[in-house]
Amino acid sequence: MADRIPYIAANWKMHKTAAEAAEFVESLLPRITATENDVVLCPPYTALGEVIERSRGSGVRVAAQNMHEAESGAFTGEVSAPMLLEIGVEAVVLGHSERRQHFGETDKALAHKVPAALAAGLEPILCVGETEEARDAGQTEGVLERQLQSDLAAVEPAELARIVVAYEPIWAIGTGRTATPEQAQEAIAFARDVLRGRGGDADAVRILYGGSVKPANAGELMAQPDIDGALVGGASLEPGDFAAIVEAA
Ligand code: PGA
């Protein structure tokens, strides 16, 4: 790995009340005191404040799971970057496949969201990945290229290194079916080539793998030369499992 600090993020999705989140943080922190990796927790909006308070001074950072591209406006149910920053959020997951599939998230919106997050000072964790049909049809690279080019269209090359990318093949999310380390490496090396083609320091960008990462497979995935960490869903809900993944990086 070219001097990239491993990055492990817990995507809790719509799990954990604020009280449950507090309990998780209390249990997690003593288990990861020795780590030098970047550790990021992505709780639901209602638990962000609690997780920020409890993890203060620990090095653990907190991300939201989505945001709107505008600073404010008539967008019922949405949350903006300044609102997240105000309470101490430092990063934001953008373009998760569940948002693309179930909530109509588009590459067009992401082309505004990614620069809006950067401009506000939030670290975007941009998720990309192909469906099973696309993979079977040999279109994995085409999908990754299209998503990255569209979602990053308005990002200046000099800003590229501030972005984290998560390659999450949709067929591996929540299915227990992990990409093999070779499949993940191949797709992530391709994604890095796409970034390289955009100019800027693509070798400084952390590119994560996501999709059924567990303590048992995290080590071999993250040992691949281009895989810089993991975006963990199911296995991030239990502090012992998540700490084991942090340690495996
Ligand atoms: P999973 O989810 O680890 O449960 O497959 C990953 C994700 O959706 O980010």
mmCIF file of C-alpha atoms and ligand atoms in Angstrom:
data_model
loop_
_atom_site.group_PDB
_atom_site.id
_atom_site.type_symbol
_atom_site.label_atom_id
_atom_site.label_comp_id
_atom_site.label_asym_id
_atom_site.label_seq_id
_atom_site.Cartn_x
_atom_site.Cartn_y
_atom_site.Cartn_z
ATOM 1 C CA MET A 1 0.000 0.000 0.000
ATOM 2 C CA ALA A 2 1.416 3.377 -1.009
ATOM 3 C CA ASP A 3 1.475 5.015 2.428
ATOM 4 C CA ARG A 4 -2.276 5.028 2.734
ATOM 5 C CA ILE A 5 -3.577 4.773 6.299
ATOM 6 C CA PRO A 6 -6.107 1.923 6.521
ATOM 7 C CA TYR A 7 -9.680 3.176 6.845
ATOM 8 C CA ILE A 8 -12.379 1.107 8.531
ATOM 9 C CA ALA A 9 -15.937 2.402 8.591
ATOM 10 C CA ALA A 10 -18.998 0.983 10.338
ATOM 11 C CA ASN A 11 -22.189 1.522 8.352
ATOM 12 C CA TRP A 12 -24.967 0.862 10.836
ATOM 13 C CA LYS A 13 -27.722 1.607 8.320
ATOM 14 C CA MET A 14 -31.094 1.905 10.146
ATOM 15 C CA HIS A 15 -29.852 0.162 13.279
ATOM 16 C CA LYS A 16 -29.276 1.367 16.848
ATOM 17 C CA THR A 17 -31.116 3.918 18.921
ATOM 18 C CA ALA A 18 -29.008 6.601 20.582
ATOM 19 C CA ALA A 19 -28.938 4.503 23.785
ATOM 20 C CA GLU A 20 -27.780 1.410 21.887
ATOM 21 C CA ALA A 21 -25.184 3.479 20.045
ATOM 22 C CA ALA A 22 -23.818 4.795 23.357
ATOM 23 C CA GLU A 23 -23.475 1.253 24.662
ATOM 24 C CA PHE A 24 -21.629 0.230 21.485
ATOM 25 C CA VAL A 25 -19.117 3.084 21.749
ATOM 26 C CA GLU A 26 -18.404 2.339 25.426
ATOM 27 C CA SER A 27 -17.701 -1.266 24.511
ATOM 28 C CA LEU A 28 -15.695 -0.521 21.344
ATOM 29 C CA LEU A 29 -13.249 2.138 22.535
ATOM 30 C CA PRO A 30 -11.261 0.045 25.047
ATOM 31 C CA ARG A 31 -10.828 -2.645 22.376
ATOM 32 C CA ILE A 32 -9.185 -0.373 19.788
ATOM 33 C CA THR A 33 -6.908 1.857 21.862
ATOM 34 C CA ALA A 34 -3.813 0.539 20.070
ATOM 35 C CA THR A 35 -4.995 1.101 16.511
ATOM 36 C CA GLU A 36 -3.432 3.677 14.222
ATOM 37 C CA ASN A 37 -6.022 3.085 11.527
ATOM 38 C CA ASP A 38 -8.743 5.573 10.651
ATOM 39 C CA VAL A 39 -11.905 4.360 12.375
ATOM 40 C CA VAL A 40 -15.220 5.915 11.384
ATOM 41 C CA LEU A 41 -18.689 5.197 12.772
ATOM 42 C CA CYS A 42 -21.750 5.946 10.615
ATOM 43 C CA PRO A 43 -24.831 5.889 12.858
ATOM 44 C CA PRO A 44 -28.357 7.004 11.952
ATOM 45 C CA TYR A 45 -28.926 10.780 12.254
ATOM 46 C CA THR A 46 -30.601 10.463 15.666
ATOM 47 C CA ALA A 47 -27.520 8.799 17.213
ATOM 48 C CA LEU A 48 -24.878 11.081 15.660
ATOM 49 C CA GLY A 49 -24.708 13.448 18.634
ATOM 50 C CA GLU A 50 -24.456 10.649 21.181
ATOM 51 C CA VAL A 51 -21.683 8.876 19.254
ATOM 52 C CA ILE A 52 -19.758 12.147 18.804
ATOM 53 C CA GLU A 53 -19.957 12.904 22.542
ATOM 54 C CA ARG A 54 -18.925 9.403 23.606
ATOM 55 C CA SER A 55 -16.029 9.090 21.164
ATOM 56 C CA ARG A 56 -14.535 12.531 21.806
ATOM 57 C CA GLY A 57 -10.750 12.358 22.259
ATOM 58 C CA SER A 58 -10.561 8.723 21.097
ATOM 59 C CA GLY A 59 -9.536 9.345 17.481
ATOM 60 C CA VAL A 60 -12.734 7.690 16.269
ATOM 61 C CA ARG A 61 -14.550 9.944 13.809
ATOM 62 C CA VAL A 62 -18.225 10.083 12.949
ATOM 63 C CA ALA A 63 -19.949 10.104 9.554
ATOM 64 C CA ALA A 64 -23.555 10.582 8.467
ATOM 65 C CA GLN A 65 -25.104 8.107 6.026
ATOM 66 C CA ASN A 66 -26.379 10.722 3.569
ATOM 67 C CA MET A 67 -26.916 14.478 3.154
ATOM 68 C CA HIS A 68 -28.653 16.926 0.811
ATOM 69 C CA GLU A 69 -26.502 18.988 -1.553
ATOM 70 C CA ALA A 70 -28.128 22.337 -0.671
ATOM 71 C CA GLU A 71 -27.210 24.261 2.481
ATOM 72 C CA SER A 72 -30.861 24.824 3.351
ATOM 73 C CA GLY A 73 -34.206 24.994 1.596
ATOM 74 C CA ALA A 74 -37.645 23.488 1.154
ATOM 75 C CA PHE A 75 -36.515 19.846 1.248
ATOM 76 C CA THR A 76 -38.688 18.130 3.846
ATOM 77 C CA GLY A 77 -36.938 15.283 5.610
ATOM 78 C CA GLU A 78 -33.449 16.203 4.420
ATOM 79 C CA VAL A 79 -30.292 17.228 6.311
ATOM 80 C CA SER A 80 -27.518 19.502 4.993
ATOM 81 C CA ALA A 81 -23.738 19.598 5.364
ATOM 82 C CA PRO A 82 -23.697 22.669 7.663
ATOM 83 C CA MET A 83 -26.177 20.918 9.983
ATOM 84 C CA LEU A 84 -23.898 17.892 10.203
ATOM 85 C CA LEU A 85 -20.757 19.964 10.710
ATOM 86 C CA GLU A 86 -22.351 21.979 13.492
ATOM 87 C CA ILE A 87 -22.709 18.889 15.683
ATOM 88 C CA GLY A 88 -19.219 17.556 14.926
ATOM 89 C CA VAL A 89 -19.777 15.159 12.032
ATOM 90 C CA GLU A 90 -16.610 14.875 9.919
ATOM 91 C CA ALA A 91 -17.560 12.608 7.006
ATOM 92 C CA VAL A 92 -20.572 11.468 5.020
ATOM 93 C CA VAL A 93 -21.454 8.300 3.117
ATOM 94 C CA LEU A 94 -22.766 9.230 -0.333
ATOM 95 C CA GLY A 95 -24.343 7.041 -3.001
ATOM 96 C CA HIS A 96 -24.740 3.870 -0.955
ATOM 97 C CA SER A 97 -26.395 1.259 -3.178
ATOM 98 C CA GLU A 98 -29.373 1.019 -0.816
ATOM 99 C CA ARG A 99 -30.012 4.715 -1.387
ATOM 100 C CA ARG A 100 -29.560 4.272 -5.136
ATOM 101 C CA GLN A 101 -31.894 1.222 -5.198
ATOM 102 C CA HIS A 102 -34.622 2.163 -2.722
ATOM 103 C CA PHE A 103 -34.575 5.956 -2.529
ATOM 104 C CA GLY A 104 -33.863 7.076 -6.070
ATOM 105 C CA GLU A 105 -30.352 8.424 -5.427
ATOM 106 C CA THR A 106 -28.927 9.382 -8.823
ATOM 107 C CA ASP A 107 -25.482 10.041 -10.229
ATOM 108 C CA LYS A 108 -26.808 13.483 -11.131
ATOM 109 C CA ALA A 109 -27.529 14.290 -7.476
ATOM 110 C CA LEU A 110 -24.203 12.774 -6.412
ATOM 111 C CA ALA A 111 -22.392 15.049 -8.846
ATOM 112 C CA HIS A 112 -23.671 17.892 -6.618
ATOM 113 C CA LYS A 113 -23.429 16.125 -3.266
ATOM 114 C CA VAL A 114 -19.741 15.187 -3.483
ATOM 115 C CA PRO A 115 -18.472 18.737 -4.154
ATOM 116 C CA ALA A 116 -20.969 20.149 -1.622
ATOM 117 C CA ALA A 117 -19.560 17.854 1.062
ATOM 118 C CA LEU A 118 -15.979 18.827 0.151
ATOM 119 C CA ALA A 119 -16.801 22.533 0.118
ATOM 120 C CA ALA A 120 -18.336 22.237 3.583
ATOM 121 C CA GLY A 121 -15.284 20.375 4.917
ATOM 122 C CA LEU A 122 -16.859 16.921 5.167
ATOM 123 C CA GLU A 123 -14.986 13.871 3.903
ATOM 124 C CA PRO A 124 -17.159 12.117 1.304
ATOM 125 C CA ILE A 125 -17.211 8.301 1.368
ATOM 126 C CA LEU A 126 -18.491 7.687 -2.152
ATOM 127 C CA CYS A 127 -19.974 4.230 -2.752
ATOM 128 C CA VAL A 128 -19.915 2.582 -6.165
ATOM 129 C CA GLY A 129 -20.529 -0.970 -7.314
ATOM 130 C CA GLU A 130 -22.212 -3.206 -9.854
ATOM 131 C CA THR A 131 -25.276 -5.451 -9.688
ATOM 132 C CA GLU A 132 -24.977 -9.202 -10.156
ATOM 133 C CA GLU A 133 -26.506 -8.895 -13.645
ATOM 134 C CA ALA A 134 -23.917 -6.289 -14.632
ATOM 135 C CA ARG A 135 -21.077 -8.490 -13.364
ATOM 136 C CA ASP A 136 -22.434 -11.555 -15.188
ATOM 137 C CA ALA A 137 -22.720 -9.476 -18.358
ATOM 138 C CA GLY A 138 -19.076 -8.390 -18.056
ATOM 139 C CA GLN A 139 -20.053 -4.781 -17.332
ATOM 140 C CA THR A 140 -18.386 -4.291 -13.945
ATOM 141 C CA GLU A 141 -15.754 -1.902 -15.259
ATOM 142 C CA GLY A 142 -18.277 0.019 -17.355
ATOM 143 C CA VAL A 143 -20.493 0.573 -14.311
ATOM 144 C CA LEU A 144 -17.590 1.687 -12.102
ATOM 145 C CA GLU A 145 -16.265 4.026 -14.760
ATOM 146 C CA ARG A 146 -19.681 5.601 -15.335
ATOM 147 C CA GLN A 147 -20.418 6.061 -11.618
ATOM 148 C CA LEU A 148 -16.999 7.500 -10.780
ATOM 149 C CA GLN A 149 -16.884 9.829 -13.773
ATOM 150 C CA SER A 150 -20.397 11.172 -13.141
ATOM 151 C CA ASP A 151 -20.220 11.426 -9.356
ATOM 152 C CA LEU A 152 -16.811 13.130 -9.406
ATOM 153 C CA ALA A 153 -17.449 15.273 -12.494
ATOM 154 C CA ALA A 154 -17.302 18.556 -10.561
ATOM 155 C CA VAL A 155 -14.392 17.591 -8.288
ATOM 156 C CA GLU A 156 -11.094 19.361 -9.003
ATOM 157 C CA PRO A 157 -8.057 17.040 -9.339
ATOM 158 C CA ALA A 158 -6.444 18.766 -6.339
ATOM 159 C CA GLU A 159 -9.437 17.754 -4.180
ATOM 160 C CA LEU A 160 -9.438 14.104 -5.197
ATOM 161 C CA ALA A 161 -7.241 12.885 -2.341
ATOM 162 C CA ARG A 162 -9.805 14.158 0.183
ATOM 163 C CA ILE A 163 -12.346 11.630 -1.041
ATOM 164 C CA VAL A 164 -12.730 8.060 0.164
ATOM 165 C CA VAL A 165 -14.222 5.593 -2.316
ATOM 166 C CA ALA A 166 -15.981 2.380 -1.303
ATOM 167 C CA TYR A 167 -16.295 -0.367 -3.878
ATOM 168 C CA GLU A 168 -19.356 -2.343 -2.854
ATOM 169 C CA PRO A 169 -20.575 -4.955 -5.329
ATOM 170 C CA ILE A 170 -24.339 -5.021 -4.759
ATOM 171 C CA TRP A 171 -24.459 -8.810 -4.932
ATOM 172 C CA ALA A 172 -22.160 -8.981 -1.892
ATOM 173 C CA ILE A 173 -24.031 -6.553 0.383
ATOM 174 C CA GLY A 174 -25.876 -8.232 3.223
ATOM 175 C CA THR A 175 -25.857 -11.522 1.348
ATOM 176 C CA GLY A 176 -23.003 -13.292 3.089
ATOM 177 C CA ARG A 177 -21.464 -13.622 -0.384
ATOM 178 C CA THR A 178 -18.159 -11.749 -0.248
ATOM 179 C CA ALA A 179 -16.186 -10.873 -3.365
ATOM 180 C CA THR A 180 -12.987 -12.905 -3.437
ATOM 181 C CA PRO A 181 -9.895 -10.874 -2.565
ATOM 182 C CA GLU A 182 -8.882 -11.159 -6.235
ATOM 183 C CA GLN A 183 -12.247 -9.894 -7.524
ATOM 184 C CA ALA A 184 -12.193 -7.000 -5.077
ATOM 185 C CA GLN A 185 -8.571 -6.142 -5.870
ATOM 186 C CA GLU A 186 -9.251 -6.207 -9.607
ATOM 187 C CA ALA A 187 -12.251 -3.877 -9.358
ATOM 188 C CA ILE A 188 -10.513 -1.515 -6.944
ATOM 189 C CA ALA A 189 -7.346 -1.346 -9.056
ATOM 190 C CA PHE A 190 -9.606 -0.471 -11.983
ATOM 191 C CA ALA A 191 -11.343 2.235 -9.929
ATOM 192 C CA ARG A 192 -7.941 3.668 -9.041
ATOM 193 C CA ASP A 193 -7.044 3.760 -12.736
ATOM 194 C CA VAL A 194 -10.220 5.722 -13.427
ATOM 195 C CA LEU A 195 -9.237 8.189 -10.692
ATOM 196 C CA ARG A 196 -5.718 8.387 -12.118
ATOM 197 C CA GLY A 197 -7.245 9.312 -15.459
ATOM 198 C CA ARG A 198 -8.926 12.288 -13.785
ATOM 199 C CA GLY A 199 -5.577 13.738 -12.715
ATOM 200 C CA GLY A 200 -4.739 14.474 -9.093
ATOM 201 C CA ASP A 201 -3.138 12.102 -6.649
ATOM 202 C CA ALA A 202 -5.066 8.862 -7.171
ATOM 203 C CA ASP A 203 -2.442 6.957 -5.176
ATOM 204 C CA ALA A 204 -3.405 8.951 -2.090
ATOM 205 C CA VAL A 205 -7.115 8.037 -2.310
ATOM 206 C CA ARG A 206 -8.286 5.396 0.130
ATOM 207 C CA ILE A 207 -10.448 2.861 -1.698
ATOM 208 C CA LEU A 208 -12.372 0.496 0.556
ATOM 209 C CA TYR A 209 -14.081 -2.798 -0.091
ATOM 210 C CA GLY A 210 -17.594 -3.358 1.242
ATOM 211 C CA GLY A 211 -19.914 -6.350 1.086
ATOM 212 C CA SER A 212 -20.166 -9.042 3.794
ATOM 213 C CA VAL A 213 -16.841 -8.127 5.414
ATOM 214 C CA LYS A 214 -16.396 -10.153 8.617
ATOM 215 C CA PRO A 215 -13.547 -10.782 11.057
ATOM 216 C CA ALA A 216 -12.794 -14.026 9.190
ATOM 217 C CA ASN A 217 -12.300 -12.465 5.737
ATOM 218 C CA ALA A 218 -11.204 -8.902 6.549
ATOM 219 C CA GLY A 219 -7.479 -9.676 6.755
ATOM 220 C CA GLU A 220 -7.118 -11.281 3.339
ATOM 221 C CA LEU A 221 -9.239 -8.624 1.646
ATOM 222 C CA MET A 222 -7.270 -5.754 3.137
ATOM 223 C CA ALA A 223 -3.953 -7.461 2.377
ATOM 224 C CA GLN A 224 -4.554 -6.774 -1.322
ATOM 225 C CA PRO A 225 -2.351 -3.979 -2.640
ATOM 226 C CA ASP A 226 -5.147 -1.598 -3.667
ATOM 227 C CA ILE A 227 -7.659 -2.337 -0.885
ATOM 228 C CA ASP A 228 -7.181 0.302 1.790
ATOM 229 C CA GLY A 229 -9.874 -0.682 4.242
ATOM 230 C CA ALA A 230 -13.477 -1.742 4.607
ATOM 231 C CA LEU A 231 -16.995 -0.364 4.787
ATOM 232 C CA VAL A 232 -18.684 -2.824 7.119
ATOM 233 C CA GLY A 233 -22.437 -3.265 7.512
ATOM 234 C CA GLY A 234 -23.765 -6.280 9.425
ATOM 235 C CA ALA A 235 -20.514 -7.140 11.211
ATOM 236 C CA SER A 236 -20.143 -3.557 12.456
ATOM 237 C CA LEU A 237 -23.152 -3.836 14.754
ATOM 238 C CA GLU A 238 -21.289 -5.893 17.334
ATOM 239 C CA PRO A 239 -18.297 -4.161 19.009
ATOM 240 C CA GLY A 240 -16.167 -7.318 19.255
ATOM 241 C CA ASP A 241 -16.569 -8.139 15.567
ATOM 242 C CA PHE A 242 -15.956 -4.565 14.451
ATOM 243 C CA ALA A 243 -12.865 -4.264 16.690
ATOM 244 C CA ALA A 244 -11.521 -7.490 15.160
ATOM 245 C CA ILE A 245 -11.924 -6.004 11.674
ATOM 246 C CA VAL A 246 -10.166 -2.802 12.768
ATOM 247 C CA GLU A 247 -7.308 -4.951 14.080
ATOM 248 C CA ALA A 248 -7.160 -6.998 10.863
ATOM 249 C CA ALA A 249 -6.392 -3.937 8.749
HETATM 250 P P1 PGA B 1 -22.661 -5.703 4.738
HETATM 251 O O1 PGA B 1 -22.992 -4.199 4.283
HETATM 252 O O2 PGA B 1 -21.312 -5.680 5.400
HETATM 253 O O3 PGA B 1 -23.770 -6.048 5.711
HETATM 254 O O4 PGA B 1 -22.686 -6.547 3.518
HETATM 255 C C1 PGA B 1 -21.998 -3.385 3.721
HETATM 256 C C2 PGA B 1 -22.594 -2.056 3.322
HETATM 257 O O5 PGA B 1 -23.735 -2.025 2.854
HETATM 258 O O6 PGA B 1 -21.942 -0.991 3.463
#
